[in-house]
Coordinates of C-alpha atoms and ligand atoms in Angstrom, one line a residue:
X1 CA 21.7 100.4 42.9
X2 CA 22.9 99.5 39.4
X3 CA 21.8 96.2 38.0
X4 CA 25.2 93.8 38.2
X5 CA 24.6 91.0 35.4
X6 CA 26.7 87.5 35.0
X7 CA 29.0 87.5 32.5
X8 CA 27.7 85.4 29.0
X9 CA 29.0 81.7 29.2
X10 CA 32.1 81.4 26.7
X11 CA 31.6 79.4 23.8
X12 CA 34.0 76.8 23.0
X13 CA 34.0 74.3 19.9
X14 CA 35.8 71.6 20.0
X15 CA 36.9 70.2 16.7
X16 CA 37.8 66.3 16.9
X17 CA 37.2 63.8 19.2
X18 CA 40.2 61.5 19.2
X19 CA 42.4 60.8 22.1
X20 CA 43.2 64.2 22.9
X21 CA 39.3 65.7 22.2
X22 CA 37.7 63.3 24.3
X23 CA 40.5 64.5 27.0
X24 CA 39.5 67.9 26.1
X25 CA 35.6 67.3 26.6
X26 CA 36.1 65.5 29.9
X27 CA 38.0 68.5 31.2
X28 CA 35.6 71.1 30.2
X29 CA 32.5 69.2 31.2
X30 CA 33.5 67.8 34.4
X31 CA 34.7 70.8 35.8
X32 CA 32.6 73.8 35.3
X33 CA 32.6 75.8 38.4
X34 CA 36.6 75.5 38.2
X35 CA 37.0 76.4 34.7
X36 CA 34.2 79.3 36.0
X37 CA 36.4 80.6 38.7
X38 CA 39.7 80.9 36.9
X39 CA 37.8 82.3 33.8
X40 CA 35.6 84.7 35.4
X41 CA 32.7 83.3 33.5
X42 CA 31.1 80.1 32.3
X43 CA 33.1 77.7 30.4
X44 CA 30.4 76.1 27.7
X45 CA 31.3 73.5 25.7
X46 CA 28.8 74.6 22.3
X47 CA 29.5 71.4 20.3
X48 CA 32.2 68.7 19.1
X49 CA 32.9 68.3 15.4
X50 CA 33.2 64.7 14.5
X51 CA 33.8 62.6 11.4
X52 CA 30.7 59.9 12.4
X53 CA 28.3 60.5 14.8
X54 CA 27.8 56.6 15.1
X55 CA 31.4 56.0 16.4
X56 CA 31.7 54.1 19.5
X57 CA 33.0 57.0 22.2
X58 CA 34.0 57.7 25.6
X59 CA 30.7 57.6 27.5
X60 CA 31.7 61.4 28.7
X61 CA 30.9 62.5 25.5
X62 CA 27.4 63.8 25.2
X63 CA 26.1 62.9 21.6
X64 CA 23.9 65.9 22.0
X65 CA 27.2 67.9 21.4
X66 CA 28.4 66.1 18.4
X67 CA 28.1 67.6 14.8
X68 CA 29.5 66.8 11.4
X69 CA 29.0 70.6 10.6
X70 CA 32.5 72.0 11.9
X71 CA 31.8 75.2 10.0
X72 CA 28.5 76.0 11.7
X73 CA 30.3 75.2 14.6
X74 CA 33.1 77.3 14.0
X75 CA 31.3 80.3 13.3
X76 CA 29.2 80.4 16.7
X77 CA 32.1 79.9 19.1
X78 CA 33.8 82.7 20.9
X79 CA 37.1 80.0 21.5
X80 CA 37.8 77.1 18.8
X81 CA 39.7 74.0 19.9
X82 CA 41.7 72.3 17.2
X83 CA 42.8 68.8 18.1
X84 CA 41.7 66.8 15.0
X85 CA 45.4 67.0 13.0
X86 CA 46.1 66.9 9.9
X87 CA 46.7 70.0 7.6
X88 CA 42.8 70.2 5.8
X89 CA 40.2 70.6 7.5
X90 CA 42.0 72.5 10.2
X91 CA 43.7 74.8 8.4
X92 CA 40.7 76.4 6.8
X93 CA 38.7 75.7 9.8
X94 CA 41.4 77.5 12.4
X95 CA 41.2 80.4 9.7
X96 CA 37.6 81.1 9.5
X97 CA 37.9 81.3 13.1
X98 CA 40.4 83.7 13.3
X99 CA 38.5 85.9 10.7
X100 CA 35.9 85.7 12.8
X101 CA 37.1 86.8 15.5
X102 CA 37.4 84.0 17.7
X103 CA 40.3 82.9 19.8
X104 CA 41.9 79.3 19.2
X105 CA 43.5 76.9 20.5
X106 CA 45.4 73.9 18.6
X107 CA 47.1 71.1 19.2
X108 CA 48.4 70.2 15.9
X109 CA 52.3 71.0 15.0
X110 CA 52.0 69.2 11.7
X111 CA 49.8 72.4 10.8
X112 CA 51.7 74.9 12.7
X113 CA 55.0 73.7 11.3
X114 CA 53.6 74.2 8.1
X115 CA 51.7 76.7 7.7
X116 CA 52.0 79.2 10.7
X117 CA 52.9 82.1 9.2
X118 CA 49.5 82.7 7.4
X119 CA 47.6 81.7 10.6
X120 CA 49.8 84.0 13.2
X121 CA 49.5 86.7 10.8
X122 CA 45.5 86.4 10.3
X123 CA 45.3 86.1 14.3
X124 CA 47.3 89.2 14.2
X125 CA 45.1 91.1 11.7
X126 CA 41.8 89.8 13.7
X127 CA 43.6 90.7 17.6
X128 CA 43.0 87.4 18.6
X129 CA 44.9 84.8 20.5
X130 CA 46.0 81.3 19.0
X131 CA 47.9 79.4 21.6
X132 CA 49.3 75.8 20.9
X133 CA 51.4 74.6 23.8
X134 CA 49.6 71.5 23.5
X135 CA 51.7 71.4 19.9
X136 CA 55.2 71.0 21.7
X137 CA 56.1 68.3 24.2
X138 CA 52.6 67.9 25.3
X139 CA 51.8 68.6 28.6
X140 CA 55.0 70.4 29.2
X141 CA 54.7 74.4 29.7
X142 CA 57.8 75.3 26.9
X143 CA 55.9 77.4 24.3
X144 CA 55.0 79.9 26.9
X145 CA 58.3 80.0 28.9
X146 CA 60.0 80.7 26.1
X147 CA 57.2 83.4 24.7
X148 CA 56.9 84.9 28.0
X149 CA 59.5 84.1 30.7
X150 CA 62.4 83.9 28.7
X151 CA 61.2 87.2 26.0
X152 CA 63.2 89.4 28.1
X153 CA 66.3 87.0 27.7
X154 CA 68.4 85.6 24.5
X155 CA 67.6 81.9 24.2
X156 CA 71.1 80.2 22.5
X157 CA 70.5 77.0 22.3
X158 CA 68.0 74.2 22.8
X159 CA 68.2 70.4 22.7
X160 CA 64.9 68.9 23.4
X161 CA 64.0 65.0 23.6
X162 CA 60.7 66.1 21.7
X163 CA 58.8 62.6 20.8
X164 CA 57.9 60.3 22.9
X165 CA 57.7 57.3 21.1
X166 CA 61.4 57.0 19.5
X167 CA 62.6 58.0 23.3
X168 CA 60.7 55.2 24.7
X169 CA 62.8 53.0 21.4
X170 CA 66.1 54.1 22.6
X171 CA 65.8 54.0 26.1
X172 CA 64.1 49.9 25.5
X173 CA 67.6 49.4 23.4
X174 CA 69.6 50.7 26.5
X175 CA 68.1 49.0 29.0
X176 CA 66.9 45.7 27.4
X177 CA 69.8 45.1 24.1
X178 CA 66.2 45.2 21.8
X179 CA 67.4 45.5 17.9
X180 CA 65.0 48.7 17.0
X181 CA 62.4 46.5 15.0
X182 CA 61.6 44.6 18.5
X183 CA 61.5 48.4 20.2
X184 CA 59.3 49.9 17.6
X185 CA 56.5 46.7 17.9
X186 CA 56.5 47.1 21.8
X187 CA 55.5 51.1 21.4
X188 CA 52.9 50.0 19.2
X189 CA 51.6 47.4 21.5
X190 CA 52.0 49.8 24.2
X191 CA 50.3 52.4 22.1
X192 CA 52.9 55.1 21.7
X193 CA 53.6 54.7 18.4
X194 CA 51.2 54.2 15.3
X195 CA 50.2 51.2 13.3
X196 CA 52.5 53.3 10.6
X197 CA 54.9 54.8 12.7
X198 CA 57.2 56.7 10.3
X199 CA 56.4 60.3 11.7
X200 CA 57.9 59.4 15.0
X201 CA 60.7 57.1 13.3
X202 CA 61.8 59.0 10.8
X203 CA 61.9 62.3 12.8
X204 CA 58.9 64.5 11.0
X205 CA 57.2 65.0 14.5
X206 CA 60.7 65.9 15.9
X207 CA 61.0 68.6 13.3
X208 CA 57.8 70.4 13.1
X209 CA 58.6 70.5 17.1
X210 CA 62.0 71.8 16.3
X211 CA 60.9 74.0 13.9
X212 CA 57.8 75.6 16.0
X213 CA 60.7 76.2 18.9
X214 CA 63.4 77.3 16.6
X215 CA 60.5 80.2 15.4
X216 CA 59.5 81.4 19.3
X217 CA 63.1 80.9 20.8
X218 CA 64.8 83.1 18.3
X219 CA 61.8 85.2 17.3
X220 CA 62.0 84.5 13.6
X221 CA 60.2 82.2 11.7
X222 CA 61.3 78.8 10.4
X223 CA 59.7 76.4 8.2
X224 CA 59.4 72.6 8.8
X225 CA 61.3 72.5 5.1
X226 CA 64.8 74.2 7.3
X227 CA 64.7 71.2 9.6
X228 CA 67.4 69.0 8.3
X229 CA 66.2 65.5 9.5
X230 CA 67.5 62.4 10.1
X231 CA 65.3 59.8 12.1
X232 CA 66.5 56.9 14.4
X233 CA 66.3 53.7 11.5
X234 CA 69.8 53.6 11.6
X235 CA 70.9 53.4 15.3
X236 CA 71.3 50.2 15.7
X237 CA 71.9 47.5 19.4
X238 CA 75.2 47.6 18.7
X239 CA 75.7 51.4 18.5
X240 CA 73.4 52.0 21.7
X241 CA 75.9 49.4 23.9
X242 CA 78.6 51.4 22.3
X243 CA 77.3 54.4 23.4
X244 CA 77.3 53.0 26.9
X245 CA 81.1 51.4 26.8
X246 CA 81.8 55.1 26.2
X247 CA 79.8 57.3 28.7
X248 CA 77.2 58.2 26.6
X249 CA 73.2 57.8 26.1
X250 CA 71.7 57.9 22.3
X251 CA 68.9 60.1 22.0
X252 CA 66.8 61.4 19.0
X253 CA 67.6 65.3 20.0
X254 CA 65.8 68.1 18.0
X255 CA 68.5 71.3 17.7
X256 CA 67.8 75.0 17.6
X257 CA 71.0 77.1 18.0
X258 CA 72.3 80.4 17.2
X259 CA 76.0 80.6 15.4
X260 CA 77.5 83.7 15.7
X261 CA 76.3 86.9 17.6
X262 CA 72.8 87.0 19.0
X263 CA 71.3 90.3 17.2
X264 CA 73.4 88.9 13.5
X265 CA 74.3 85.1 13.4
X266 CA 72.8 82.1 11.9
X267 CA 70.6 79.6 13.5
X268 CA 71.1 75.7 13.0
X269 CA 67.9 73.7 13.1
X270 CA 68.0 70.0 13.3
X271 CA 66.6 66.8 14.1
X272 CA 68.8 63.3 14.6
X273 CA 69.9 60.8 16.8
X274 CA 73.4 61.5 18.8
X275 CA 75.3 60.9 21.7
X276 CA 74.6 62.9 25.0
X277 CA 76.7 62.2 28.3
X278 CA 75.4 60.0 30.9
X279 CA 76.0 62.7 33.2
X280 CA 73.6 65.9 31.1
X281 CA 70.2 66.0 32.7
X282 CA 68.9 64.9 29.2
X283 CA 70.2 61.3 29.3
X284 CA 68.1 60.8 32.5
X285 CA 65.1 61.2 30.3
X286 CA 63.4 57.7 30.5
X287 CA 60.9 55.9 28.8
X288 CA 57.8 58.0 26.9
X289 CA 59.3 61.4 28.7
X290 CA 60.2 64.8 26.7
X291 CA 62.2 67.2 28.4
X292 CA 63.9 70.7 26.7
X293 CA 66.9 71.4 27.6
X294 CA 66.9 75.7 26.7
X295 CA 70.2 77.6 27.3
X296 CA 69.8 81.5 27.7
X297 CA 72.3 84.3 28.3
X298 CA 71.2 85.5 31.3
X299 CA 68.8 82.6 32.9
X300 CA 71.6 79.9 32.0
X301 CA 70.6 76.1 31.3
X302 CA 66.8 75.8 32.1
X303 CA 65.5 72.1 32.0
X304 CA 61.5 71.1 31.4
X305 CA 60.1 67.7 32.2
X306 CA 57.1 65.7 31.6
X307 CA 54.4 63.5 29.8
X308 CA 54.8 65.2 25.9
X309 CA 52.3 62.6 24.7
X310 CA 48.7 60.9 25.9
X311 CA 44.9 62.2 25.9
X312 CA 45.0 63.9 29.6
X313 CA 48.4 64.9 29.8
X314 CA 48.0 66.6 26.1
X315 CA 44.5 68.3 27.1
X316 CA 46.1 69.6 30.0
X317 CA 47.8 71.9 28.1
X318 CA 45.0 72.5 25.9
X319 CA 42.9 73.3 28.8
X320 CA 45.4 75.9 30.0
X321 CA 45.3 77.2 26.8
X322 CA 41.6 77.6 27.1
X323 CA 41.6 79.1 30.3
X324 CA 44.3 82.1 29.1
X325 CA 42.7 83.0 25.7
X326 CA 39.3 83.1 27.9
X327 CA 40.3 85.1 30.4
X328 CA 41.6 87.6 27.7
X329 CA 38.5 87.6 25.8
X330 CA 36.2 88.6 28.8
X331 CA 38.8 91.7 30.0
X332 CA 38.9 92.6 26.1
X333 CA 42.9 92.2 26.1
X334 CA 44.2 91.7 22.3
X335 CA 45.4 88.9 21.3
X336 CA 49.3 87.9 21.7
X337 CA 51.4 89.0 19.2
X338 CA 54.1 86.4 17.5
X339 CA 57.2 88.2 17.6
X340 CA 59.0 87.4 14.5
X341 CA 61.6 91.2 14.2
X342 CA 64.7 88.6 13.5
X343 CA 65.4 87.4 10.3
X344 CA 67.6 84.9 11.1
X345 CA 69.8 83.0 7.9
X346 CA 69.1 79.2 8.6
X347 CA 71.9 77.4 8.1
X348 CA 72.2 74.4 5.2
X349 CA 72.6 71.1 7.0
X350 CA 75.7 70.6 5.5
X351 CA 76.9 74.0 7.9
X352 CA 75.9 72.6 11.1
X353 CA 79.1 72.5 13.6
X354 CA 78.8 69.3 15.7
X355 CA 81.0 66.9 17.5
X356 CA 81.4 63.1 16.2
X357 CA 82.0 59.9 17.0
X358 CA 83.3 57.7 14.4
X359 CA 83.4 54.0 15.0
X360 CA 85.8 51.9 12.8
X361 CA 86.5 48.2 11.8
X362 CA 90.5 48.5 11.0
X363 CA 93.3 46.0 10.3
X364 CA 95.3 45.5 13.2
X365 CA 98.3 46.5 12.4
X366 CA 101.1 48.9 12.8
X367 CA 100.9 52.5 11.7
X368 CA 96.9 51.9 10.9
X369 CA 95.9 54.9 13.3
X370 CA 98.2 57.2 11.9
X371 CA 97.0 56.6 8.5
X372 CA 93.2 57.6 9.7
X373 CA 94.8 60.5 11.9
X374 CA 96.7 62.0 8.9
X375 CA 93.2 61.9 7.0
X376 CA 91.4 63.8 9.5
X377 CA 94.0 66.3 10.1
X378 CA 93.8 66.9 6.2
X379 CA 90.9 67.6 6.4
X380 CA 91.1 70.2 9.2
X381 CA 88.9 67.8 11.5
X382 CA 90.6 67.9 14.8
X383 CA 91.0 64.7 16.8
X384 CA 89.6 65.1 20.8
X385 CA 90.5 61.0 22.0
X386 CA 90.7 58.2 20.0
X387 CA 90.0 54.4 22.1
X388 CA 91.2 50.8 20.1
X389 CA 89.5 47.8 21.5
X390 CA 91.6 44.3 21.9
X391 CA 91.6 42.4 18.9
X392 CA 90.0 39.7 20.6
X393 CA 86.9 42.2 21.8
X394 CA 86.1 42.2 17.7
X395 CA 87.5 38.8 16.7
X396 CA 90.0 39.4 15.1
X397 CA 89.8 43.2 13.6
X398 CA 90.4 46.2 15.6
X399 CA 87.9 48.8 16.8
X400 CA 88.8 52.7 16.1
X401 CA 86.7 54.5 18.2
X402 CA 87.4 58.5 17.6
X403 CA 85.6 61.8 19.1
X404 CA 86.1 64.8 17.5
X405 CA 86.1 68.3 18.5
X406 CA 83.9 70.5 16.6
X407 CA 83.7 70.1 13.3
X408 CA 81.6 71.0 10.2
X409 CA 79.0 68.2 9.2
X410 CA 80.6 68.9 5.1
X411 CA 84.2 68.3 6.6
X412 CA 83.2 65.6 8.4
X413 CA 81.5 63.8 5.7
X414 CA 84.0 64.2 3.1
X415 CA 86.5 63.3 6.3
X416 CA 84.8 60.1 6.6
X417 CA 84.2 59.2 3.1
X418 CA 88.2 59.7 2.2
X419 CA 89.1 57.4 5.9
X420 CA 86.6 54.7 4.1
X421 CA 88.9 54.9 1.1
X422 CA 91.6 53.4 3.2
X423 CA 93.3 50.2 2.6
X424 CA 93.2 49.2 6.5
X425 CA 89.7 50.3 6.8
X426 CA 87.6 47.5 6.7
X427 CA 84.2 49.4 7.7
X428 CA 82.9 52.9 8.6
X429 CA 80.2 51.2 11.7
X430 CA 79.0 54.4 12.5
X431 CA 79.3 58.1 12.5
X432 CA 76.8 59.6 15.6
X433 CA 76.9 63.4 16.5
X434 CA 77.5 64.4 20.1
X435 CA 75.9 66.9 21.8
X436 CA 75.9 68.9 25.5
X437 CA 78.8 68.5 26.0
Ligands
NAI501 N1 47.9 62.1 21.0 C1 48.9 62.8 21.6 O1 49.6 62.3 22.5 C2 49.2 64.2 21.1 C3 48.5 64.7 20.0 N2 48.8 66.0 19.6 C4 48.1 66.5 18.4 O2 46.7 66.6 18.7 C5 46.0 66.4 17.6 C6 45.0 65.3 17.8 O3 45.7 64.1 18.1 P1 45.0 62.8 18.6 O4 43.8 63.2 19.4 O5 46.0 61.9 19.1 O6 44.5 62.2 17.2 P2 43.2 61.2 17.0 O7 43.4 60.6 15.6 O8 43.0 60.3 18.1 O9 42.0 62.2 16.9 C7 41.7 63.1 15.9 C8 40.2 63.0 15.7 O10 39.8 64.0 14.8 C9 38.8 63.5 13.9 N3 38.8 64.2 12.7 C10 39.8 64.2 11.7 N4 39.3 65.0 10.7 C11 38.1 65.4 11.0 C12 37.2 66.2 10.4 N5 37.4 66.7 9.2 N6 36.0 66.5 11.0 C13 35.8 66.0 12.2 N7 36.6 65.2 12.9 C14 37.8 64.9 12.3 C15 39.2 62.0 13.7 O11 38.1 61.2 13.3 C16 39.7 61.7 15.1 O12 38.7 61.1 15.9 C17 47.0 66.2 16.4 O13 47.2 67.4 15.8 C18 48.2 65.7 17.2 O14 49.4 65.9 16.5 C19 49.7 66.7 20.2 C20 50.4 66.3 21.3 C21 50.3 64.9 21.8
LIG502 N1 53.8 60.9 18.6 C1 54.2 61.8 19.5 C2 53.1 62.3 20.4 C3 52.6 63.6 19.9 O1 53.2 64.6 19.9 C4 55.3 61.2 20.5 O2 55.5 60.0 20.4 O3 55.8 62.0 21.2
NA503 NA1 53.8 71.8 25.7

């Protein structure tokens, strides 16, 4: 009888212990025979890189695994675990991995959004995996539909409510008439949003989202610099019970589309607030939620749901990561391949096509609408309904409230600058993008 040996444990490092590492470390260590069964071989955890070993921790973190030395680390582990953010360290560390022919796992869109392209291409050169659906939406399985499930399709367009934190904002405006000051100090108190919360505010964790989905969906690569951005500071109570008065939700949407034909158009990729209808599956996104909205030719709308933020929801995709690029490892399967055969022109933001809603202060008086009317039909910026509030709704001034069709964001802007310009106008409120519908 032939001698049948167990196959050698698989060793993972786990670089960074914050909220999603310690997540990540519970996982592995409390469930070994699981992680055994769906592997085909031990799951080990071989160490966990830290800043301080003296920093108060989770007591499910072993100090015998911690280590300052990520390097040493790194170079005895068969799968690397990057959850400790940033662009350096992990960047050179996720590199020396892949060089040495380790699989990896990250977490970290910042990095991905940034510099992908060098680390897809050395995990290509090396014929190993590096998975990140942790990096988009959390726990929400989206980078792999749309690598695997949807490869055989043509994704056209996605709208995804992609951070948690400036959902959470929004939806406390809605529901409670909070200015977004008030908002933004309750997700910190809550802990959704950071004592400096300008990457959720301002839309740059939006965009290396949009940017990281833009790439897989349309097979191409684009950089967190093509992301035009535009963050939630200026949406203010007013505009969100406006929104309301006219069937609509405001949500801080990040955009990935194709314009034009699917094998030779351009692709529009975008982050900012806008208006979706209270009846799209999108405005019934509550709270801290994400959900992608992905539209294909042949698979139609597709919706995900979940938790895209928080330690175990986070290392749940991380962990699922773990389990695939083990399980390729041990049946000696290459690594998976980024496709990246379109080159697709990335539109200028000034190119995007978009609805609007444009909300006016005028003079109440006759002929007023006309005037505005006649400025948007110059400039070739068709008109879908316009609504005028009672005089005594705004004391005293009337309320122009006008939906476009689709319209170039250039025309628009030069639209609404020149309607600004008008006697009768008194103020431009606000100008808010609608999309799905
Ligand atoms: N927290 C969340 O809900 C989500 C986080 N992510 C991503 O996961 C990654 C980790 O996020 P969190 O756990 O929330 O951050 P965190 O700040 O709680 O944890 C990061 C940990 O890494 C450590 N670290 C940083 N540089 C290090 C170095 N050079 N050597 C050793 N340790 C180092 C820090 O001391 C910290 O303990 C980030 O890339 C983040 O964007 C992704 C999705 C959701
Ligand atoms: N800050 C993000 C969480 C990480 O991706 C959010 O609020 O969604
Ligand atoms: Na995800």
């Amino acid at each position: 009888m032939p001698e049948t040996s167990s196959p050698a444990p698989l060793r993972v490092a786990l670089l960074g212990c914050g909220v999603v590492g310690t997540e990540v470390a519970r996982g592995i260590l409390e469930n070994p025979i699981d992680l055994a069964a769906r592997v085909g071989a031990p799951v080990e955890l071989a160490g966990i890189a830290v800043r301080s070993l003296d920093a108060e921790r989770d007591p499910a973190v072993p100090r015998d695994l911690l280590t300052t030395d990520a390097t040493a680390l790194v170079d005895g582990a068969d799968v690397v675990v990057e959850v400790m953010g940033g662009i350096e360290p992990a960047r050179t560390l996720i590199a020396r991995a892949l060089a040495g022919g380790a699989a990896v796992v990250t977490a970290n869109k910042a990095l991905l959004a940034e510099r992908g392209p060098e680390l897809f291409e050395a995990a290509d050169a090396a014929g190993v995996d590096l998975l990140y659906e942790a990096a988009v939406a959390g726990a929400i399985p989206i980078v792999r539909p749309i690598r695997e499930s949807l490869a055989g399709d043509h994704v056209r367009r996605i709208l995804g409510i992609v951070n948690g934190t400036t959902n959470y904002v929004l939806d406390r405006m809605a529901t409670e008439g909070l200015e977004l000051d008030q908002a933004v100090k309750e997700a910190q108190a809550l802990g959704y949003a950071e004592a400096d919360p300008t990457a959720d505010v301002d839309g740059f964790d939006a965009a290396a989202k949009a940017a990281i989905l833009a790439s897989l969906a349309f097979h191409t690569r684009v950089a967190l610099k093509d992301v035009a951005r535009e963050g939630i500071r200026g949406v203010s109570a007013a505009d969100v019970a406006w929104a309301s008065r006219t069937g609509h939700v405001i949500k801080l949407l990040a955009v990935a589309e194709v314009i034009g034909p699917v094998d030779d158009g351009e692709i529009s990729v975008r982050v900012h607030p806008a208006l979706v209808p209270a009846d799209h599956p999108l405005a019934a996104v509550r709270g801290a939620f994400n959900a992608v909205f992905v539209e294909a030719d042949g698979a139609g709308p597709l919706m995900f749901y979940g938790q895209g933020a928080g330690g175990r929801p986070t290392a749940s995709a991380v962990l699922g990561d773990v389990v695939s690029v083990a399980r390729r490892r041990l049946t000696g399967g290459k690594g998976l391949r980024e496709s990246k055969d379109q080159a697709f022109p990335v539109l200028p933001p000034e190119a995007a096509v978009t609805r609007f809603q444009v909300r006016l202060s005028v003079a109440d008086r006759p002929g007023v609408l006309a005037q505005v009317a006649g400025v948007l039909a110059d400039h070739g910026v068709s008109i879908d309904t316009v609504r005028q509030s009672s005089p005594d709704e705004e004391g005293g001034a009337a309320h122009l409230i006008i939906s476009t069709h689709a319209a170039r964001e250039a025309s628009l802007r030069a639209t609404v600058d020149a309607v600004a310009g008008l006697e009768p106008v008194r103020q431009v409120i606000s100008v808010l993008r609608v999309e799905g519908s």
